[in-house]
Amino acid sequence: MSASGSVRRFVALLRKETRQLLRDRSNLAVGLVLPVVLILLFGYGLSFDVTDAPVAIVLEDRSPQARDVLAGLQGSPYIAPVWTTDMPDAVRRMRLGEVRGVMRIPVDFSRQLARGQAKVQLLVNGVDTNTAATIEAYVSGAVGVWAERQADRAGEGNRGAGSVVVVSRMWFNEASSSTWYLVPGLIALVLTLIGAFLTSLLIAREWERGTLESLFVTPVRPLELVLAKLAPYLVIGIIDLILCLIAARFFFEVPIRGSLGAIALVSVLYLIVSLSLGLFISGTTRNQFQASQVALLASFMPAMMLSGFIFDLRNMPAAVQVVSQFLPATHFMPLVKTLFLAGDNWPMVAREGSILALYGLVLIAASRRSLRKRLV
């Protein structure tokens, strides 16, 4: 076997594989577009920094010292103070998710400061432990800097230059456990993967095997075909959901403070959305490989990176935040975390549940339309 013959065969194979790659536009698109999407998402859109985090301010002491403490926060790029009238209003805002924390200057702050040590109360929302810990660090740091500056100004022995202690408390996640934060989000990812990925193969598999053509001669309607294909996987998804809830409660000891009925309702709605999305993808593609790739790119990856599972959406650029609002997972992720850790929030359930229901109806209609084109 000569070396020149081996080179010719290699060149011929290389030419054949190159032409095959250029003809397969789906693989070419994945190979060229996916790296660009990933580098843009990770490099531009994602950040662990916390900026402009809304924190409710309850100023019960109107003294100059109390106002001066807050002056450091007002100029901070990390904290966006939200002035509230009293603690009940601030707590209500945190329960609704409008603010990420509450900072309270007590009514006797200046008197305590004159005696040598004053306390500032800080409550943070532990549903997102990373953001909560960052806010706590920012507020403690700002108050500490103010106290040091005051001590320098006052000088030794001057009254009113006492220290300030930030008494912080994490709500909804008292243990500050990342498991409590991650497990409810993992349920959303599991439902996304099971729903969209499995059903994305259904119609594509039928096209590859040629069995879909046999349905052309039957009186079956596209909507009947869609519902018949969704139903078995809906049952599998519900079983998976039950297993996830059991694991979350008994294996990972995550508290379930909301009602199980609300969690089940919104989870089933999201499962229907994921199943319908997968079926729509399957109805618009003709092979399983392409369908599975599109399903991963359109469902699982956005759910993991742009839904608030790992990265706080408020820290992302405005354009990325707008895009994320079109993703069903963005509406389900904070909802399931709130129901697990904070309890029932019915306005939030009604708002996000309605959006998920609308997504489900639109995607089922789109799936029906994608199959109708082929059956007619």
Short mmCIF file of C-alpha atoms in Angstrom, two decimals:
data_model
loop_
_atom_site.label_atom_id
_atom_site.label_comp_id
_atom_site.label_asym_id
_atom_site.label_seq_id
_atom_site.Cartn_x
_atom_site.Cartn_y
_atom_site.Cartn_z
CA MET A 1 0.00 0.00 0.00
CA SER A 2 1.66 3.19 -1.22
CA ALA A 3 1.69 6.44 0.70
CA SER A 4 0.34 8.39 -2.29
CA GLY A 5 -2.70 6.09 -2.47
CA SER A 6 -3.41 6.61 1.20
CA VAL A 7 -3.20 10.37 0.76
CA ARG A 8 -5.61 10.26 -2.24
CA ARG A 9 -8.12 8.22 -0.26
CA PHE A 10 -7.84 10.59 2.69
CA VAL A 11 -8.33 13.62 0.45
CA ALA A 12 -11.35 12.00 -1.21
CA LEU A 13 -12.89 11.16 2.17
CA LEU A 14 -12.14 14.65 3.43
CA ARG A 15 -13.83 16.18 0.37
CA LYS A 16 -16.85 13.91 0.79
CA GLU A 17 -17.24 14.71 4.50
CA THR A 18 -16.83 18.43 3.85
CA ARG A 19 -19.53 18.41 1.18
CA GLN A 20 -21.79 16.39 3.48
CA LEU A 21 -21.29 18.93 6.25
CA LEU A 22 -22.01 21.86 3.93
CA ARG A 23 -25.20 20.17 2.69
CA ASP A 24 -26.44 19.47 6.23
CA ARG A 25 -27.52 22.98 7.12
CA SER A 26 -28.87 22.03 10.53
CA ASN A 27 -25.51 20.63 11.71
CA LEU A 28 -23.70 23.56 10.15
CA ALA A 29 -25.98 26.02 11.94
CA VAL A 30 -25.48 24.27 15.28
CA GLY A 31 -21.71 24.16 14.80
CA LEU A 32 -21.43 27.83 13.89
CA VAL A 33 -24.30 29.48 15.72
CA LEU A 34 -24.19 27.63 19.07
CA PRO A 35 -20.67 28.81 20.07
CA VAL A 36 -21.62 32.39 19.20
CA VAL A 37 -24.83 32.15 21.24
CA LEU A 38 -23.00 30.65 24.22
CA ILE A 39 -20.20 33.21 24.25
CA LEU A 40 -22.67 36.08 23.96
CA LEU A 41 -24.90 34.67 26.70
CA PHE A 42 -22.11 33.96 29.16
CA GLY A 43 -19.95 36.94 28.31
CA TYR A 44 -22.54 39.65 27.91
CA GLY A 45 -25.79 38.57 29.49
CA LEU A 46 -24.81 36.66 32.64
CA SER A 47 -23.34 38.13 35.76
CA PHE A 48 -23.06 37.16 39.41
CA ASP A 49 -22.93 40.83 40.42
CA VAL A 50 -25.93 42.38 42.10
CA THR A 51 -26.80 45.89 40.91
CA ASP A 52 -29.74 48.12 41.75
CA ALA A 53 -31.28 45.54 44.08
CA PRO A 54 -34.50 47.11 45.46
CA VAL A 55 -34.38 47.35 49.27
CA ALA A 56 -37.29 48.84 51.22
CA ILE A 57 -36.25 51.56 53.68
CA VAL A 58 -38.24 52.07 56.88
CA LEU A 59 -37.01 55.24 58.57
CA GLU A 60 -38.63 55.35 62.02
CA ASP A 61 -36.01 57.76 63.43
CA ARG A 62 -35.96 61.12 61.62
CA SER A 63 -32.76 62.36 63.28
CA PRO A 64 -29.81 63.64 61.16
CA GLN A 65 -27.73 60.61 62.23
CA ALA A 66 -30.35 58.19 60.94
CA ARG A 67 -30.64 60.00 57.62
CA ASP A 68 -26.86 60.11 57.31
CA VAL A 69 -26.67 56.31 57.57
CA LEU A 70 -28.93 56.00 54.55
CA ALA A 71 -26.91 58.52 52.53
CA GLY A 72 -24.29 55.86 51.85
CA LEU A 73 -26.90 53.52 50.39
CA GLN A 74 -28.41 56.15 48.12
CA GLY A 75 -25.17 56.57 46.22
CA SER A 76 -24.49 52.85 45.97
CA PRO A 77 -24.73 51.21 42.53
CA TYR A 78 -25.70 47.94 44.21
CA ILE A 79 -28.71 49.02 46.26
CA ALA A 80 -31.81 50.85 45.00
CA PRO A 81 -33.60 52.23 48.10
CA VAL A 82 -37.40 52.05 48.03
CA TRP A 83 -38.96 54.36 50.62
CA THR A 84 -41.87 52.86 52.51
CA THR A 85 -44.17 54.19 55.21
CA ASP A 86 -43.86 51.44 57.82
CA MET A 87 -42.78 47.84 58.43
CA PRO A 88 -46.12 46.21 57.41
CA ASP A 89 -45.89 47.93 54.02
CA ALA A 90 -42.23 46.91 53.62
CA VAL A 91 -42.97 43.29 54.57
CA ARG A 92 -45.90 43.22 52.15
CA ARG A 93 -43.62 44.41 49.34
CA MET A 94 -41.08 41.72 50.13
CA ARG A 95 -43.70 38.98 50.20
CA LEU A 96 -44.90 40.12 46.75
CA GLY A 97 -41.33 40.10 45.47
CA GLU A 98 -41.23 43.86 44.81
CA VAL A 99 -38.15 44.33 47.02
CA ARG A 100 -35.31 41.96 47.87
CA GLY A 101 -34.85 43.16 51.43
CA VAL A 102 -35.99 45.54 54.16
CA MET A 103 -33.73 47.92 56.08
CA ARG A 104 -35.23 49.41 59.25
CA ILE A 105 -33.79 52.28 61.25
CA PRO A 106 -35.52 51.95 64.67
CA VAL A 107 -37.13 54.90 66.39
CA ASP A 108 -34.49 55.01 69.14
CA PHE A 109 -31.52 54.78 66.76
CA SER A 110 -29.94 58.15 67.64
CA ARG A 111 -30.34 57.53 71.40
CA GLN A 112 -28.69 54.11 71.08
CA LEU A 113 -25.91 55.65 69.02
CA ALA A 114 -25.26 58.27 71.68
CA ARG A 115 -24.98 55.50 74.28
CA GLY A 116 -22.25 53.79 72.24
CA GLN A 117 -23.94 51.20 70.02
CA ALA A 118 -26.97 51.35 67.74
CA LYS A 119 -28.69 48.60 65.77
CA VAL A 120 -30.05 48.57 62.24
CA GLN A 121 -32.44 45.77 61.29
CA LEU A 122 -32.02 44.10 57.90
CA LEU A 123 -34.36 41.49 56.45
CA VAL A 124 -33.41 39.77 53.19
CA ASN A 125 -35.41 37.46 50.93
CA GLY A 126 -33.81 34.02 51.17
CA VAL A 127 -35.64 32.56 48.15
CA ASP A 128 -32.51 33.57 46.24
CA THR A 129 -29.71 32.93 48.73
CA ASN A 130 -26.92 34.29 46.52
CA THR A 131 -28.60 37.66 46.04
CA ALA A 132 -29.65 37.76 49.70
CA ALA A 133 -26.08 37.17 50.89
CA THR A 134 -24.79 39.83 48.50
CA ILE A 135 -27.32 42.41 49.67
CA GLU A 136 -26.47 41.63 53.27
CA ALA A 137 -22.77 42.15 52.55
CA TYR A 138 -23.40 45.42 50.69
CA VAL A 139 -25.59 46.90 53.45
CA SER A 140 -23.26 45.80 56.25
CA GLY A 141 -20.31 47.22 54.35
CA ALA A 142 -22.01 50.57 53.70
CA VAL A 143 -23.09 50.93 57.33
CA GLY A 144 -19.61 49.93 58.52
CA VAL A 145 -17.98 52.55 56.30
CA TRP A 146 -20.40 55.18 57.65
CA ALA A 147 -19.59 54.21 61.25
CA GLU A 148 -15.85 54.47 60.62
CA ARG A 149 -16.27 57.86 58.95
CA GLN A 150 -18.34 59.10 61.86
CA ALA A 151 -15.72 57.94 64.33
CA ASP A 152 -13.00 59.77 62.41
CA ARG A 153 -15.06 62.98 62.33
CA ALA A 154 -16.03 62.87 65.99
CA GLY A 155 -12.68 62.01 67.43
CA GLU A 156 -12.00 60.16 70.64
CA GLY A 157 -14.37 60.85 73.51
CA ASN A 158 -16.98 62.68 71.44
CA ARG A 159 -20.56 61.61 72.00
CA GLY A 160 -22.60 60.37 69.08
CA ALA A 161 -19.72 58.48 67.52
CA GLY A 162 -20.74 55.00 68.69
CA SER A 163 -20.70 51.88 66.53
CA VAL A 164 -23.61 50.56 64.49
CA VAL A 165 -24.49 46.86 64.28
CA VAL A 166 -26.52 45.46 61.41
CA VAL A 167 -28.84 42.78 62.77
CA SER A 168 -29.73 40.74 59.70
CA ARG A 169 -32.18 37.94 59.23
CA MET A 170 -32.87 35.85 56.14
CA TRP A 171 -36.53 35.23 55.49
CA PHE A 172 -37.96 32.16 53.75
CA ASN A 173 -34.59 30.36 53.97
CA GLU A 174 -33.56 30.60 57.60
CA ALA A 175 -30.90 27.93 57.19
CA SER A 176 -29.33 29.88 54.29
CA SER A 177 -29.18 26.54 52.50
CA SER A 178 -28.33 26.49 48.82
CA THR A 179 -30.18 23.16 48.59
CA TRP A 180 -33.44 24.88 49.50
CA TYR A 181 -32.77 27.37 46.73
CA LEU A 182 -31.63 24.88 44.07
CA VAL A 183 -34.02 21.93 44.46
CA PRO A 184 -37.26 23.76 43.50
CA GLY A 185 -35.42 25.17 40.49
CA LEU A 186 -34.21 21.69 39.56
CA ILE A 187 -37.84 20.54 39.44
CA ALA A 188 -38.43 23.17 36.76
CA LEU A 189 -35.41 21.92 34.81
CA VAL A 190 -36.53 18.28 35.09
CA LEU A 191 -40.01 19.13 33.78
CA THR A 192 -38.42 21.12 30.95
CA LEU A 193 -36.10 18.31 29.93
CA ILE A 194 -38.66 15.50 30.25
CA GLY A 195 -41.39 17.48 28.52
CA ALA A 196 -39.67 19.13 25.59
CA PHE A 197 -36.96 16.58 24.85
CA LEU A 198 -39.09 13.42 24.83
CA THR A 199 -41.96 14.81 22.78
CA SER A 200 -39.57 16.46 20.32
CA LEU A 201 -38.76 12.96 19.04
CA LEU A 202 -42.34 11.77 18.51
CA ILE A 203 -43.32 13.12 15.10
CA ALA A 204 -39.73 13.11 13.83
CA ARG A 205 -39.47 9.40 14.64
CA GLU A 206 -42.69 8.74 12.74
CA TRP A 207 -41.33 10.59 9.72
CA GLU A 208 -38.08 8.62 9.80
CA ARG A 209 -39.92 5.29 10.07
CA GLY A 210 -42.51 6.27 7.48
CA THR A 211 -45.39 5.44 9.81
CA LEU A 212 -46.84 8.94 9.77
CA GLU A 213 -47.98 8.50 6.17
CA SER A 214 -50.31 5.71 7.27
CA LEU A 215 -52.24 8.27 9.29
CA PHE A 216 -52.93 10.24 6.12
CA VAL A 217 -55.56 7.72 5.02
CA THR A 218 -57.36 7.67 8.38
CA PRO A 219 -60.01 10.17 9.49
CA VAL A 220 -57.88 11.23 12.46
CA ARG A 221 -57.77 14.98 12.97
CA PRO A 222 -54.62 16.94 13.79
CA LEU A 223 -55.91 18.04 17.22
CA GLU A 224 -56.77 14.44 18.10
CA LEU A 225 -53.29 13.37 17.06
CA VAL A 226 -51.71 16.12 19.17
CA LEU A 227 -53.73 15.28 22.29
CA ALA A 228 -53.19 11.54 21.86
CA LYS A 229 -49.44 12.01 21.69
CA LEU A 230 -49.36 14.43 24.63
CA ALA A 231 -51.48 12.38 27.05
CA PRO A 232 -49.06 9.46 27.80
CA TYR A 233 -46.14 11.82 28.30
CA LEU A 234 -48.26 14.03 30.51
CA VAL A 235 -48.80 11.01 32.77
CA ILE A 236 -45.04 10.30 32.80
CA GLY A 237 -44.35 13.93 33.61
CA ILE A 238 -46.82 13.90 36.51
CA ILE A 239 -45.14 10.77 37.89
CA ASP A 240 -41.78 12.54 37.60
CA LEU A 241 -43.24 15.57 39.38
CA ILE A 242 -44.47 13.40 42.26
CA LEU A 243 -41.04 11.76 42.56
CA CYS A 244 -39.38 15.20 42.56
CA LEU A 245 -41.69 16.46 45.31
CA ILE A 246 -41.01 13.36 47.43
CA ALA A 247 -37.26 13.75 46.94
CA ALA A 248 -37.38 17.48 47.73
CA ARG A 249 -39.37 17.00 50.93
CA PHE A 250 -37.93 13.80 52.38
CA PHE A 251 -34.44 13.44 50.87
CA PHE A 252 -33.33 17.09 50.75
CA GLU A 253 -35.69 18.32 53.51
CA VAL A 254 -36.79 21.37 51.56
CA PRO A 255 -39.81 22.99 53.27
CA ILE A 256 -43.03 23.14 51.26
CA ARG A 257 -44.77 26.19 52.74
CA GLY A 258 -47.25 26.72 49.93
CA SER A 259 -50.19 24.48 49.22
CA LEU A 260 -49.53 21.27 47.32
CA GLY A 261 -52.58 21.98 45.17
CA ALA A 262 -51.09 25.26 43.90
CA ILE A 263 -47.70 23.64 43.27
CA ALA A 264 -49.33 20.74 41.39
CA LEU A 265 -51.53 23.08 39.34
CA VAL A 266 -48.75 25.39 38.12
CA SER A 267 -46.38 22.44 37.60
CA VAL A 268 -48.89 20.61 35.39
CA LEU A 269 -49.48 23.83 33.43
CA TYR A 270 -45.75 24.19 32.87
CA LEU A 271 -45.47 20.51 31.95
CA ILE A 272 -48.17 20.97 29.28
CA VAL A 273 -46.22 23.95 27.93
CA SER A 274 -43.00 21.91 27.74
CA LEU A 275 -44.74 18.94 26.10
CA SER A 276 -46.47 21.19 23.57
CA LEU A 277 -43.20 22.96 22.75
CA GLY A 278 -41.48 19.62 22.13
CA LEU A 279 -44.33 18.41 19.94
CA PHE A 280 -44.31 21.65 17.95
CA ILE A 281 -40.56 21.24 17.36
CA SER A 282 -41.13 17.62 16.37
CA GLY A 283 -43.86 18.65 13.94
CA THR A 284 -41.64 21.16 12.17
CA THR A 285 -38.54 18.96 11.81
CA ARG A 286 -38.09 15.66 9.98
CA ASN A 287 -35.38 13.81 11.88
CA GLN A 288 -34.82 12.97 15.52
CA PHE A 289 -31.28 14.33 15.73
CA GLN A 290 -32.29 17.76 14.51
CA ALA A 291 -35.40 17.77 16.70
CA SER A 292 -33.42 16.86 19.84
CA GLN A 293 -30.86 19.59 19.18
CA VAL A 294 -33.50 22.23 18.60
CA ALA A 295 -35.36 21.10 21.73
CA LEU A 296 -32.25 21.46 23.88
CA LEU A 297 -31.45 24.88 22.45
CA ALA A 298 -35.00 26.18 22.68
CA SER A 299 -36.01 24.80 26.06
CA PHE A 300 -33.39 23.36 28.41
CA MET A 301 -30.56 25.83 27.92
CA PRO A 302 -32.73 28.96 28.17
CA ALA A 303 -34.47 27.45 31.20
CA MET A 304 -31.13 26.93 32.91
CA MET A 305 -29.49 30.25 32.05
CA LEU A 306 -32.22 32.81 31.46
CA SER A 307 -34.97 31.87 33.89
CA GLY A 308 -33.37 33.03 37.13
CA PHE A 309 -32.31 29.52 38.17
CA ILE A 310 -28.64 30.46 38.57
CA PHE A 311 -28.35 34.10 37.57
CA ASP A 312 -30.52 36.93 38.84
CA LEU A 313 -32.44 38.33 35.87
CA ARG A 314 -32.38 41.85 37.35
CA ASN A 315 -28.61 41.97 36.88
CA MET A 316 -28.79 41.22 33.17
CA PRO A 317 -28.87 43.84 30.41
CA ALA A 318 -32.30 45.18 29.51
CA ALA A 319 -32.33 43.43 26.13
CA VAL A 320 -31.67 40.04 27.74
CA GLN A 321 -34.36 40.71 30.34
CA VAL A 322 -36.88 41.42 27.59
CA VAL A 323 -35.97 38.19 25.76
CA SER A 324 -36.20 36.20 28.99
CA GLN A 325 -39.79 37.33 29.52
CA PHE A 326 -40.81 35.36 26.42
CA LEU A 327 -39.56 32.11 27.97
CA PRO A 328 -42.13 30.01 29.86
CA ALA A 329 -39.47 28.93 32.37
CA THR A 330 -38.95 32.57 33.41
CA HIS A 331 -42.53 32.64 34.69
CA PHE A 332 -42.47 29.18 36.29
CA MET A 333 -39.08 29.31 38.04
CA PRO A 334 -39.77 32.16 40.54
CA LEU A 335 -43.30 30.88 41.04
CA VAL A 336 -42.30 27.38 42.14
CA LYS A 337 -39.51 28.76 44.37
CA THR A 338 -41.93 31.15 46.05
CA LEU A 339 -44.52 28.42 46.63
CA PHE A 340 -41.87 26.16 48.14
CA LEU A 341 -40.07 28.63 50.40
CA ALA A 342 -42.33 31.65 50.98
CA GLY A 343 -45.77 30.07 50.87
CA ASP A 344 -48.91 30.81 48.88
CA ASN A 345 -48.77 34.05 46.92
CA TRP A 346 -52.11 33.98 45.12
CA PRO A 347 -51.66 37.17 43.03
CA MET A 348 -48.42 35.70 41.72
CA VAL A 349 -50.04 32.29 41.12
CA ALA A 350 -52.89 33.94 39.18
CA ARG A 351 -50.57 36.13 37.09
CA GLU A 352 -47.90 33.57 36.19
CA GLY A 353 -50.40 30.70 35.96
CA SER A 354 -52.45 32.64 33.41
CA ILE A 355 -49.32 33.26 31.34
CA LEU A 356 -48.42 29.55 31.41
CA ALA A 357 -51.97 28.58 30.43
CA LEU A 358 -51.81 31.02 27.50
CA TYR A 359 -48.47 29.52 26.42
CA GLY A 360 -50.00 26.05 26.54
CA LEU A 361 -52.97 27.01 24.34
CA VAL A 362 -50.76 28.80 21.80
CA LEU A 363 -48.28 25.92 21.54
CA ILE A 364 -51.02 23.27 21.23
CA ALA A 365 -52.58 25.33 18.42
CA ALA A 366 -49.16 25.68 16.77
CA SER A 367 -48.56 21.93 17.05
CA ARG A 368 -51.96 21.22 15.51
CA ARG A 369 -51.21 23.62 12.68
CA SER A 370 -47.78 22.10 12.02
CA LEU A 371 -49.34 18.63 11.67
CA ARG A 372 -52.30 19.88 9.68
CA LYS A 373 -50.00 21.09 6.90
CA ARG A 374 -48.71 17.57 6.46
CA LEU A 375 -52.04 15.76 6.76
CA VAL A 376 -53.97 17.90 4.34
#
